Short mmCIF file of C-alpha atoms (C1' of nucleotides) in Angstrom, two decimals:
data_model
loop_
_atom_site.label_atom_id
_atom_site.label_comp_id
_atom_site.label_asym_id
_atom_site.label_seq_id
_atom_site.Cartn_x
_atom_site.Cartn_y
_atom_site.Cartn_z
CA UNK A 1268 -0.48 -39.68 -11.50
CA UNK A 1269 2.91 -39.90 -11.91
CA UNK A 1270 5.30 -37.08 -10.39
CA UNK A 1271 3.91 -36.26 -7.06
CA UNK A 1272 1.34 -33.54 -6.67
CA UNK A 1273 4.12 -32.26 -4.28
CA UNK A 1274 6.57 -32.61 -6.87
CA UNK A 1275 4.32 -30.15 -9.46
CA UNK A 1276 3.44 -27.97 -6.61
CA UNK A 1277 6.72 -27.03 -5.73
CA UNK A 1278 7.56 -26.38 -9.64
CA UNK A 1279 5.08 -23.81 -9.74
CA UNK A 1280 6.09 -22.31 -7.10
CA UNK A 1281 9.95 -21.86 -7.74
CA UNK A 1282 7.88 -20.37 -11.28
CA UNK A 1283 6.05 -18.53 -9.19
CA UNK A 1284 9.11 -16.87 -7.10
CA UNK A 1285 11.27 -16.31 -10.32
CA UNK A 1286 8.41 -14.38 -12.28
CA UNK A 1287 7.72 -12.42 -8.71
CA UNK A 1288 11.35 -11.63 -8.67
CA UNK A 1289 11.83 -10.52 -12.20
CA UNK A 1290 8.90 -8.94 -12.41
CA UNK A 1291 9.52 -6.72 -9.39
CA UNK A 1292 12.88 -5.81 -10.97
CA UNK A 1293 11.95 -5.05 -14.62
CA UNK A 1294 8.16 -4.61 -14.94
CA UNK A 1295 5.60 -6.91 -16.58
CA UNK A 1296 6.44 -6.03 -20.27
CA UNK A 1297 10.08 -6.64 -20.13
CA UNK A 1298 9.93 -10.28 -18.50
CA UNK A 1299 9.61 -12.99 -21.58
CA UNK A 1300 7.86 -16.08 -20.36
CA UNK A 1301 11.76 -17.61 -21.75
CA UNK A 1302 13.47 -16.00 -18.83
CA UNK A 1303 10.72 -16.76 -16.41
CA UNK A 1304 11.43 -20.74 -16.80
CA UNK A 1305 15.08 -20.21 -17.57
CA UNK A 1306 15.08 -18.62 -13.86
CA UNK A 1307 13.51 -21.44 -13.01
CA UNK A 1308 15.43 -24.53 -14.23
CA UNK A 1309 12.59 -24.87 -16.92
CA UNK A 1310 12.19 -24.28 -20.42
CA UNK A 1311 9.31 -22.22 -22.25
CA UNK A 1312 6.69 -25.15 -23.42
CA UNK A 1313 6.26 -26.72 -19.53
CA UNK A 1314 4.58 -22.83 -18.35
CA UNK A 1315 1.30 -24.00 -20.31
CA UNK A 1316 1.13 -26.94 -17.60
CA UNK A 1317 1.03 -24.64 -14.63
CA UNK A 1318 -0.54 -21.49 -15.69
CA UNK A 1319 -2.79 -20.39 -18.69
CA UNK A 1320 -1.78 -17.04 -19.24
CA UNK A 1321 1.34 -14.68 -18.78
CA UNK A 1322 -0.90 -12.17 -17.05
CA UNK A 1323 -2.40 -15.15 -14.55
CA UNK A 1324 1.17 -15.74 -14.08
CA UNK A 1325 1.78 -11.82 -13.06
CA UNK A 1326 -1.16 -11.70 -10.77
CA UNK A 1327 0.25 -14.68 -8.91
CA UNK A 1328 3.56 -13.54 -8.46
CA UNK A 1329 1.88 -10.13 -7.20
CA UNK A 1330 -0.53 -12.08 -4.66
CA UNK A 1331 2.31 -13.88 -3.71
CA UNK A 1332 4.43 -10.48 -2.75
CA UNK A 1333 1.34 -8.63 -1.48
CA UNK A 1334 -0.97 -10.75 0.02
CA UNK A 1335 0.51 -14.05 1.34
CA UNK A 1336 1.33 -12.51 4.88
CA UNK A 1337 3.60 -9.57 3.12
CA UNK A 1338 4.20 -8.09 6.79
CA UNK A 1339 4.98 -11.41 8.32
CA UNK A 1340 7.51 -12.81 6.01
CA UNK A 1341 9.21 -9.25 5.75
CA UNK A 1342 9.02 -8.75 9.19
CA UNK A 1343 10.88 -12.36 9.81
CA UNK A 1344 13.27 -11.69 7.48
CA UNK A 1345 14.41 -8.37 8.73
CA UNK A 1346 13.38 -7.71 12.27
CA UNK A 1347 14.38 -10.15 15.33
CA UNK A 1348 11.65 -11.83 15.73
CA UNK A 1349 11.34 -11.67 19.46
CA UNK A 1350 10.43 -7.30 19.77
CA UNK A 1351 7.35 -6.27 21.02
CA UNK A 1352 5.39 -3.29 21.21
CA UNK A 1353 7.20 0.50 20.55
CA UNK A 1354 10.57 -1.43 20.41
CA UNK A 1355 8.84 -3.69 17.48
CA UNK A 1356 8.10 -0.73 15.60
CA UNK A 1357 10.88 0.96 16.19
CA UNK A 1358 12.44 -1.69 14.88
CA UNK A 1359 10.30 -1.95 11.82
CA UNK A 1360 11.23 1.39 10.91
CA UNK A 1361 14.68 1.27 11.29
CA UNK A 1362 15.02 -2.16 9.17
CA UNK A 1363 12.46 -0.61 6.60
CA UNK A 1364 14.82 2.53 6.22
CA UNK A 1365 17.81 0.19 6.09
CA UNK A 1366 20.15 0.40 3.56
CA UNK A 1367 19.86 -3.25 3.30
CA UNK A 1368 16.32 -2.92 2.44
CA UNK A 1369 17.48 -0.53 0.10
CA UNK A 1370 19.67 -2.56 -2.38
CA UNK A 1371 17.83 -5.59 -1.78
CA UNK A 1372 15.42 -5.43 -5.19
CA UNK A 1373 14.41 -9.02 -5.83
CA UNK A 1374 12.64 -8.84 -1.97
CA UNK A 1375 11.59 -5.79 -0.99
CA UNK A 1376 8.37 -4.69 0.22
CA UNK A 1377 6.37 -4.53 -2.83
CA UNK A 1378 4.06 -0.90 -1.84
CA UNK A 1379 7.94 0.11 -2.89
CA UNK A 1380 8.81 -1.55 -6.17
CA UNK A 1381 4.75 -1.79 -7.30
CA UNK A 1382 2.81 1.23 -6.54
CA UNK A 1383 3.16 2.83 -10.48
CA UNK A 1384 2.31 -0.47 -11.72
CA UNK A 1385 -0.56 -1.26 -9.22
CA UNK A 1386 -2.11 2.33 -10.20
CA UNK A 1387 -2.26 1.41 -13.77
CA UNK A 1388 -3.48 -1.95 -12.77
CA UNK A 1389 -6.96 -3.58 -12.04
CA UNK A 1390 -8.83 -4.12 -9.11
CA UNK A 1391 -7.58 -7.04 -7.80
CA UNK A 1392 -3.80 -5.97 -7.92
CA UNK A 1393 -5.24 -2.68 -6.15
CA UNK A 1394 -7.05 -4.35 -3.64
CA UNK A 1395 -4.18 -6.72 -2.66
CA UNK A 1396 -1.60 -3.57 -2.33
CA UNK A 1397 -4.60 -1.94 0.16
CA UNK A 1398 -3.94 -5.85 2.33
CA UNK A 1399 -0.43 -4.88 2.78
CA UNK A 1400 -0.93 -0.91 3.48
CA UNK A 1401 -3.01 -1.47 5.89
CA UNK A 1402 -1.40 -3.99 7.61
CA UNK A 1403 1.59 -1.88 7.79
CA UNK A 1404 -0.99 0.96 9.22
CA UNK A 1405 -2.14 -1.35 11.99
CA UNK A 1406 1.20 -2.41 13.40
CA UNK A 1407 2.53 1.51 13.81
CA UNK A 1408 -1.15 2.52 14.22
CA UNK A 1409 -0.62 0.04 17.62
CA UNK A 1410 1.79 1.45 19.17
CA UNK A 1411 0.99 5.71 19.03
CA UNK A 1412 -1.35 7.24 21.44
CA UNK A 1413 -4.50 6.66 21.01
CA UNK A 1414 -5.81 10.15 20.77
CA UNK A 1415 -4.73 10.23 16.57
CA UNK A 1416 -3.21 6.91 16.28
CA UNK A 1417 -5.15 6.23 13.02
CA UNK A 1418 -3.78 9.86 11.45
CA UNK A 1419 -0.10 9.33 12.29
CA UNK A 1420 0.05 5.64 11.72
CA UNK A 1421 -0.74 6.68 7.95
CA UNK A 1422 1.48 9.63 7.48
CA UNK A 1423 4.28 7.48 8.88
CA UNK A 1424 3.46 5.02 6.36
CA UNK A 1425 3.49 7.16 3.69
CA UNK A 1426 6.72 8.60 4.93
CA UNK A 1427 8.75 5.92 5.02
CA UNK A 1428 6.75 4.36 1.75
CA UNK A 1429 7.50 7.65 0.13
CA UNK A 1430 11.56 7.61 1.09
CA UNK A 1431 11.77 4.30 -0.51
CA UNK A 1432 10.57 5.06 -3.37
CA UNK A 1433 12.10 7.96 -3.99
CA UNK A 1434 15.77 7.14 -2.99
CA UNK A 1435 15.29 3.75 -5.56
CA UNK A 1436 13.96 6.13 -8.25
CA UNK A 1437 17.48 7.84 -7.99
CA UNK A 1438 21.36 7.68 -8.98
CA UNK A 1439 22.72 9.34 -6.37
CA UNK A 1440 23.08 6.82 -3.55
CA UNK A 1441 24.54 9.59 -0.87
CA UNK A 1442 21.09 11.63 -1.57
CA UNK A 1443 19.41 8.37 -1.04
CA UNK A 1444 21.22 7.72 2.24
CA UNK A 1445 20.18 11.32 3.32
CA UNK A 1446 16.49 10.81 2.42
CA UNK A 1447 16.13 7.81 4.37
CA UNK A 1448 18.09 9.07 7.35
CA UNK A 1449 15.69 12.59 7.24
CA UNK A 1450 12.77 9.97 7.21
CA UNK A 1451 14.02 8.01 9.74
CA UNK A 1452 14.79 10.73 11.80
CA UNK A 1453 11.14 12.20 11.81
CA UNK A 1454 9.65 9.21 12.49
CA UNK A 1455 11.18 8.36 15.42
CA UNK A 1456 11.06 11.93 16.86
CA UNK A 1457 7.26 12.46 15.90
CA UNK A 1458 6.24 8.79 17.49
CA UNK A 1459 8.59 9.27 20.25
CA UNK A 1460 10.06 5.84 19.55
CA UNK A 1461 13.48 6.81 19.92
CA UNK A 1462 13.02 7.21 23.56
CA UNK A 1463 11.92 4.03 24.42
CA UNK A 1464 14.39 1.45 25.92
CA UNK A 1465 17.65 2.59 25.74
CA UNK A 1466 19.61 -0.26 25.84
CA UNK A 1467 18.75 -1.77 22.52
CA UNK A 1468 18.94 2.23 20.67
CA UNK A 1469 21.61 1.16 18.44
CA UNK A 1470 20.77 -1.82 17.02
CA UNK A 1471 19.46 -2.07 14.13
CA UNK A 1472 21.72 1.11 11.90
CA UNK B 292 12.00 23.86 -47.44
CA UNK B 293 7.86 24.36 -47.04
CA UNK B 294 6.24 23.75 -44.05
CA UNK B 295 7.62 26.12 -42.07
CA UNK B 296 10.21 25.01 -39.75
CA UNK B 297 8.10 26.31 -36.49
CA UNK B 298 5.16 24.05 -38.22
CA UNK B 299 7.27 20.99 -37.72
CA UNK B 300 8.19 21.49 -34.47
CA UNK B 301 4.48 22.07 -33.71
CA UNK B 302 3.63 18.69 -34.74
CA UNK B 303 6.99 17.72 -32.69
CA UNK B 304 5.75 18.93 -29.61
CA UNK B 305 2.04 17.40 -30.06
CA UNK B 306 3.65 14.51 -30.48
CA UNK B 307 5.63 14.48 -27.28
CA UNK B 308 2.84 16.12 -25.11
CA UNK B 309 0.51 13.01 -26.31
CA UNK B 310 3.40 10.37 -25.62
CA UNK B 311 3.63 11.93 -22.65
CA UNK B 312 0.14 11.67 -21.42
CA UNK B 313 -0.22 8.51 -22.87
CA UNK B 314 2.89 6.72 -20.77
CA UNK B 315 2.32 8.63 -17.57
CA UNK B 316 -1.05 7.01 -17.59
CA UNK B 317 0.32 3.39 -19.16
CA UNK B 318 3.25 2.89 -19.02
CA UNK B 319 5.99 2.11 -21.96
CA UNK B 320 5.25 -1.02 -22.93
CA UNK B 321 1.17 -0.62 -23.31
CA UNK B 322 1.15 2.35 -25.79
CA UNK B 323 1.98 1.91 -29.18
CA UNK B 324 3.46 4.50 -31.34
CA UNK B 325 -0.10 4.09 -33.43
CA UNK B 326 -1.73 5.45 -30.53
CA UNK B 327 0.61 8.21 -29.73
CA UNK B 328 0.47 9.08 -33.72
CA UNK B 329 -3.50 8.78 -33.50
CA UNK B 330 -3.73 10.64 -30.18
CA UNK B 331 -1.63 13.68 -31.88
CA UNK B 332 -4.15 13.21 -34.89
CA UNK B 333 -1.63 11.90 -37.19
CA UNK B 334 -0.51 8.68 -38.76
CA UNK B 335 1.71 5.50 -38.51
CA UNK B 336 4.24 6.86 -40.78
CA UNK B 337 5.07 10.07 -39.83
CA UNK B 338 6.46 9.63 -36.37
CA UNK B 339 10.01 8.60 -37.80
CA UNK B 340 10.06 11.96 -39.35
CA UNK B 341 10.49 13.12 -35.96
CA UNK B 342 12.12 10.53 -33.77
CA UNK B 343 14.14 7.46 -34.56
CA UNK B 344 13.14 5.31 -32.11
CA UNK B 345 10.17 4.79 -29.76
CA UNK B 346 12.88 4.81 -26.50
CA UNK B 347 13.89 8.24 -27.84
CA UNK B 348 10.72 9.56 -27.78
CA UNK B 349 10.00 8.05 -24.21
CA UNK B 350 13.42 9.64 -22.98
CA UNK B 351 11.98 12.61 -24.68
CA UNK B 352 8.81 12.48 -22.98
CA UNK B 353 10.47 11.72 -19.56
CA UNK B 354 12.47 14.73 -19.91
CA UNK B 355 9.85 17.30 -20.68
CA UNK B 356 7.88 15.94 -17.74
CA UNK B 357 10.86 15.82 -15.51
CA UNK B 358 13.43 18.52 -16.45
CA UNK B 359 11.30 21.22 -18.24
CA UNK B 360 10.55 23.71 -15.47
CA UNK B 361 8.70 21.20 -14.10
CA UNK B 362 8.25 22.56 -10.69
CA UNK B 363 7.37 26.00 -12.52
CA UNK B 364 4.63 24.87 -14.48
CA UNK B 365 3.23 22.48 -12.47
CA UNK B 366 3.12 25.44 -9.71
CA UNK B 367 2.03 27.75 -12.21
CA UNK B 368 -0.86 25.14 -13.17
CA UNK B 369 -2.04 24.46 -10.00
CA UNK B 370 -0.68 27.49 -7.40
CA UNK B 371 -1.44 31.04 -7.54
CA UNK B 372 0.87 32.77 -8.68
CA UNK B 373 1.49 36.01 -6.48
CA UNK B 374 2.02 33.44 -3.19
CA UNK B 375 5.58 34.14 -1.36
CA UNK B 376 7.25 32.54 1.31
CA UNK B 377 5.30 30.34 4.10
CA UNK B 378 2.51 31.04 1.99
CA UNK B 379 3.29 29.40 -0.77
CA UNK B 380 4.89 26.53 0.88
CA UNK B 381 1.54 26.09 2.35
CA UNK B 382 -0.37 26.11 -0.53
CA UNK B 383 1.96 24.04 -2.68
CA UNK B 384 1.42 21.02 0.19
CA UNK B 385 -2.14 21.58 0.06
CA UNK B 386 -2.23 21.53 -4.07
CA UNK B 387 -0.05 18.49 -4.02
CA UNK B 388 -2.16 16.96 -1.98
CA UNK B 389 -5.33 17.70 -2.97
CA UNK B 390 -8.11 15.94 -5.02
CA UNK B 391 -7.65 17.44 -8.00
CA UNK B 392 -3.77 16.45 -8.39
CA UNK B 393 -4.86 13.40 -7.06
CA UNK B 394 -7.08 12.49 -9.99
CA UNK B 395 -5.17 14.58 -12.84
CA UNK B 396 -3.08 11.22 -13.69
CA UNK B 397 -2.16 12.70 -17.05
CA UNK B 398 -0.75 15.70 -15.56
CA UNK B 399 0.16 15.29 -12.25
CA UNK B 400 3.93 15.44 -10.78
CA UNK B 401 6.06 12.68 -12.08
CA UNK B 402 7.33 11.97 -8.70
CA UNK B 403 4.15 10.52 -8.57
CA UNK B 404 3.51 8.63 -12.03
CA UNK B 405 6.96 7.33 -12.68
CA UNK B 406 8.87 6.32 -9.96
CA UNK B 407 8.52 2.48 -9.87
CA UNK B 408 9.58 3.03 -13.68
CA UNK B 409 12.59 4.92 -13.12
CA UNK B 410 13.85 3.06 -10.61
CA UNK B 411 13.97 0.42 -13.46
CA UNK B 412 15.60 2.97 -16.26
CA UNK B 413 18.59 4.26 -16.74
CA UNK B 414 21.16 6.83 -15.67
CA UNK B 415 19.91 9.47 -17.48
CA UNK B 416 16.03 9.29 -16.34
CA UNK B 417 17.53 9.18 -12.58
CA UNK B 418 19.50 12.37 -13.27
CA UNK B 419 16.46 13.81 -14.37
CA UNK B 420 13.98 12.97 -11.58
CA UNK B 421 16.80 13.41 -8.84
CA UNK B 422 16.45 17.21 -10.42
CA UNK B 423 12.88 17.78 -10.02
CA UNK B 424 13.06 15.89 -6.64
CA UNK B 425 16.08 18.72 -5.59
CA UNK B 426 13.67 21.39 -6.85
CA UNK B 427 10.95 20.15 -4.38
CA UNK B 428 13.17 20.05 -1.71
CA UNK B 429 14.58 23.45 -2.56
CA UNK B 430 11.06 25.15 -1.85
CA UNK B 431 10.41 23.58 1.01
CA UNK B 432 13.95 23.71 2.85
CA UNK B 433 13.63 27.75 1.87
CA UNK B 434 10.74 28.11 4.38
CA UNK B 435 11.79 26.41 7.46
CA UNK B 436 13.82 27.07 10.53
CA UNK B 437 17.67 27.39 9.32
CA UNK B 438 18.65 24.69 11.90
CA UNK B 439 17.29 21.44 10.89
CA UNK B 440 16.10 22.73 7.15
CA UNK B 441 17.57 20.88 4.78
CA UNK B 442 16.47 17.24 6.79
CA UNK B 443 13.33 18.39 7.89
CA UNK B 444 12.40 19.36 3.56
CA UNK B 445 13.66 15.89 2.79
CA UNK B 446 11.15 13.80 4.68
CA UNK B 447 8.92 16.41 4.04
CA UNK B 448 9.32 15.47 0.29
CA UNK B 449 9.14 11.99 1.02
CA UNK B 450 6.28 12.30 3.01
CA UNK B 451 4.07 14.43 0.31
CA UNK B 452 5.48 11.85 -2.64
CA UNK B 453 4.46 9.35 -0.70
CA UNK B 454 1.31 9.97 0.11
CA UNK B 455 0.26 10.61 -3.59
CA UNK B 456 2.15 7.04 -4.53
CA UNK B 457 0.42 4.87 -2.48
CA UNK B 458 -3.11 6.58 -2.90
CA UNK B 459 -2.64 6.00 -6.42
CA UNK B 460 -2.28 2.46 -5.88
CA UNK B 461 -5.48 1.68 -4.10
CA UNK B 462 -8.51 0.97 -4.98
CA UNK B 463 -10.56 3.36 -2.31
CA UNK B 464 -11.03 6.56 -3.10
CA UNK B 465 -12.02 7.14 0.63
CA UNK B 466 -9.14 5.42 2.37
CA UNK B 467 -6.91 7.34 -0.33
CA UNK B 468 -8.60 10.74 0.67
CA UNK B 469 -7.99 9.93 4.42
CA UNK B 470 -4.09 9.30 3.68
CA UNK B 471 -3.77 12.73 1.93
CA UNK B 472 -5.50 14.70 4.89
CA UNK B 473 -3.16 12.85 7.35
CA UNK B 474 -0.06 13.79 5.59
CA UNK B 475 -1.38 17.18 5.38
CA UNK B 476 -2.15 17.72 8.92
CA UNK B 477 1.75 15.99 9.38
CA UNK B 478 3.95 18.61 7.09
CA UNK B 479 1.80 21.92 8.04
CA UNK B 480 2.01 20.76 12.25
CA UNK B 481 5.55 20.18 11.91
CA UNK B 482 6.12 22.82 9.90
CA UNK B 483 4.31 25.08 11.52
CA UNK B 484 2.83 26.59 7.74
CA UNK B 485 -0.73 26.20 9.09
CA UNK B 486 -0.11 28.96 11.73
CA UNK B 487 0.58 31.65 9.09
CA UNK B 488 -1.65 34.33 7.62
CA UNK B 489 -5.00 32.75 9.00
CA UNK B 490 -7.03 35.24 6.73
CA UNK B 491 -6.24 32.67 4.09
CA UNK B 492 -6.12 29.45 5.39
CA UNK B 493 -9.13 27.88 3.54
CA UNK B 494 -8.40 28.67 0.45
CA UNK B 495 -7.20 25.69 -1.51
CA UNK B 496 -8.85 22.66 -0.12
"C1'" DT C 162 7.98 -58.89 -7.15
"C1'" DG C 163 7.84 -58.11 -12.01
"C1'" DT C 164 5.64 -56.59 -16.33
"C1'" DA C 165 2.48 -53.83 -19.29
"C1'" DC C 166 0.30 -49.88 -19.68
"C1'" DA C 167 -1.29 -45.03 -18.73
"C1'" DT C 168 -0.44 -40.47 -17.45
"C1'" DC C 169 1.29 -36.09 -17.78
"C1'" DA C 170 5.41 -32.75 -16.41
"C1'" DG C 171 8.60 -31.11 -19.16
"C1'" DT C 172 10.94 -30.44 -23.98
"C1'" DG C 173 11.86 -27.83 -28.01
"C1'" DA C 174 10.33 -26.75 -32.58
"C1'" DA C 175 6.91 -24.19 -34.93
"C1'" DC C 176 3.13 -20.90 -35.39
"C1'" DG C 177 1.16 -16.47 -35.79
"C1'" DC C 178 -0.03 -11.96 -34.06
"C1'" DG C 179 1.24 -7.38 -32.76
"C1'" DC C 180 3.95 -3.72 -33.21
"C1'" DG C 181 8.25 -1.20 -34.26
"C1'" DT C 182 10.21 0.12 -38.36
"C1'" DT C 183 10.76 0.85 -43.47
"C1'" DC C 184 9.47 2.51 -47.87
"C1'" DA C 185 7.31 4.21 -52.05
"C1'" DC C 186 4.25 7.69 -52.66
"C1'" DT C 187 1.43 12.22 -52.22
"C1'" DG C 188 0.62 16.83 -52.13
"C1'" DA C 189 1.22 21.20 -49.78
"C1'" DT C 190 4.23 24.79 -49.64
"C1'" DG C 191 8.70 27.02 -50.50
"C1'" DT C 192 12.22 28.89 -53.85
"C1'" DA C 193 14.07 30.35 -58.44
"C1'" DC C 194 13.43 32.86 -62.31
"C1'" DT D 1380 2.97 38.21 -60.64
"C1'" DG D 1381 3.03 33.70 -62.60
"C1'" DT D 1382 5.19 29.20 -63.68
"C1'" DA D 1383 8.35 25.21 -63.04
"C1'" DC D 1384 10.61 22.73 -59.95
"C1'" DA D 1385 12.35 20.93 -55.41
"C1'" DT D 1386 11.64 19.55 -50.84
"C1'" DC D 1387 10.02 16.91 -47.26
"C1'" DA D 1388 5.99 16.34 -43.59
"C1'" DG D 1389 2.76 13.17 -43.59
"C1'" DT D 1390 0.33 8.73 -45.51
"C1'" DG D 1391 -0.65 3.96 -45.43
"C1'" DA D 1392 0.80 -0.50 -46.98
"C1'" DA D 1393 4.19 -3.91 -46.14
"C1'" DC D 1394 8.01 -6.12 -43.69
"C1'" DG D 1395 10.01 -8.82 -40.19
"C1'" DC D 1396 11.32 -9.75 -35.48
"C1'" DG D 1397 10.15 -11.07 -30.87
"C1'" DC D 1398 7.49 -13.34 -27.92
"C1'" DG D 1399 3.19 -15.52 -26.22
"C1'" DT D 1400 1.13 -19.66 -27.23
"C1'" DT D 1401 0.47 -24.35 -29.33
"C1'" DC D 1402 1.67 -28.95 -30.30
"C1'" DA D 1403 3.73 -33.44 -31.14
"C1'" DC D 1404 6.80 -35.87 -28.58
"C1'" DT D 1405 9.68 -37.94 -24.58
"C1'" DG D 1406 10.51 -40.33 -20.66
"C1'" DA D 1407 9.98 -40.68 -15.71
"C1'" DT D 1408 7.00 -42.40 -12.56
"C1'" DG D 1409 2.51 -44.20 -11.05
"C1'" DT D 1410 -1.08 -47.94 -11.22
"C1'" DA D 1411 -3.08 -52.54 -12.40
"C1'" DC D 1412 -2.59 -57.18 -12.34
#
DNA sequence: TGTACATCAGTGAACGCGCGTTCACTGATGTAC
DNA sequence: TGTACATCAGTGAACGCGCGTTCACTGATGTAC
């Protein structure tokens, strides 16, 4: 077969990252299969050779965000890789809050930019947002005493979920700042992770 | 001119409330003004009577959900009335919270429906959920300790938002429940609404 | 190594369906007298 | 009160654009010999 399997593998995939990047910033309805392949260096015929369907298309780009190891590739992007334990998720927390994290649309965690969608959605698109909740349960869920680990780690997800959401669904980017500074705030003083390890308090905002 | 001009702003208002209902639960792009028309038991033709665009009548929908006393008649809907103070604090986190918001997706609090779609809109659907979000913030920074109020409302806000969002978006009804209860336990512990007027602490859920 | 052939990723024009919008029409009700 | 006329909310058929999808074609690269 001429041009490599590699070669058509890696054109899928750059398909694959534009539609998961323009779908996370417009929606599903507002993405033409044109801009999709313009994004990617393409034009509209060649999307029949790599997928059969817009919506097959969609529920790639949403596995892609959710499922392919959401919390890993977020984590690497925006936490030093070397933290461990309360200072990890301290860490975590303060990156997720960021205002980086904030303006950065295209990339975000998707249980931000997805959840109205994924509620409308089917079961697959539901089950794969569940992946990525609960990994982000297990790693704060890790490091809170044991006694009600399970109960705080998902209020604190929800929390800082719930900021997100709500300071991107505004226009007011001070009263965004605020939210996600109250958030951060109660995190940190509920899970006592503010008091851990002084030397490294100011890193991360 | 015959039909009365309180008939035609009936039909107006059906018209809305179905549009309404019908995008909260779909979104923009999946309802057709045929359904909307059909769901207000009227035809094709007749919506441009009322509207001249389908993005008008969305804005319009938007806005009744958002602006339109929304707090009021949501708390009116789901709170009894004669609650004051802590009280009523109390109960609004355990109506927002509860099963029967939970599953009302028609009606329920647009923080909850919308916000992955107005974080994709424009300036004027912002303005309008930053208000409702203010008015929630408002209730709860009126019943807390003067010191810390006004942060200690805004992650509380995030916090119950947040909770509804990402139950929503899965697909397990249990793990959903379990996420609710946590963020309950959360806002009325730090709060301190759960130590108030114990002969009627059972009462909504 | 070179030549002939086969494959198929990618192109771009064309198709056709769905849906937003328009339009000629109806008929119920209002107003004038 | 009754009659003629005007208005316009609502109907349903038709229009036309946009976009998902199809298709004939190209040309780069692989394979066979």
């Amino acid at each position: 077969m001429r041009y490599s399997a590699e070669r058509k593998q890696e054109t899928r995939e750059r398909i694959i990252n534009s539609a998961r990047r323009l779908f996370n910033r417009r929606g599903f309805a507002e993405v033409t299969i044109d801009d999709i392949m313009q994004h990617a260096g393409l034009t509209r015929g060649g999307f029949y050779r790599h997928f059969d369907t817009k919506e097959q298309l969609y529920s790639h780009a949403i596995r892609q965000f959710l499922c392919m190891s959401a919390r890993e590739r977020w984590q690497r992007e925006h936490v030093d890789g070397c933290a461990k334990g309360t200072e990890l998720a301290r860490m975590i927390v303060n990156a997720y809050l960021s205002q980086e994290h904030f303006e950065d649309r295209d990339g975000s965690c998707p249980l931000i930019t997805l959840p109205s969608d994924v509620a409308r959605g089917g079961k697959a698109v539901k089950g794969a947002f569940r992946t990525v909740l609960n990994k982000m349960v297990e790693v704060f869920e890790a490091n809170l005493p044991p006694h009600d680990a399970r109960e705080a780690a998902l209020s604190l997800t929800a929390l800082c979920v719930g900021a997100m959401v709500v300071s991107r669904a505004i226009d007011d980017a001070g009263l965004a700042a605020e939210i996600r500074a109250a958030a951060r705030v109660q995190v940190l003083r509920t899970t006592g992770w503010d008091r851990v390890s002084q030397d490294s308090a100011q890193d991360v905002l």
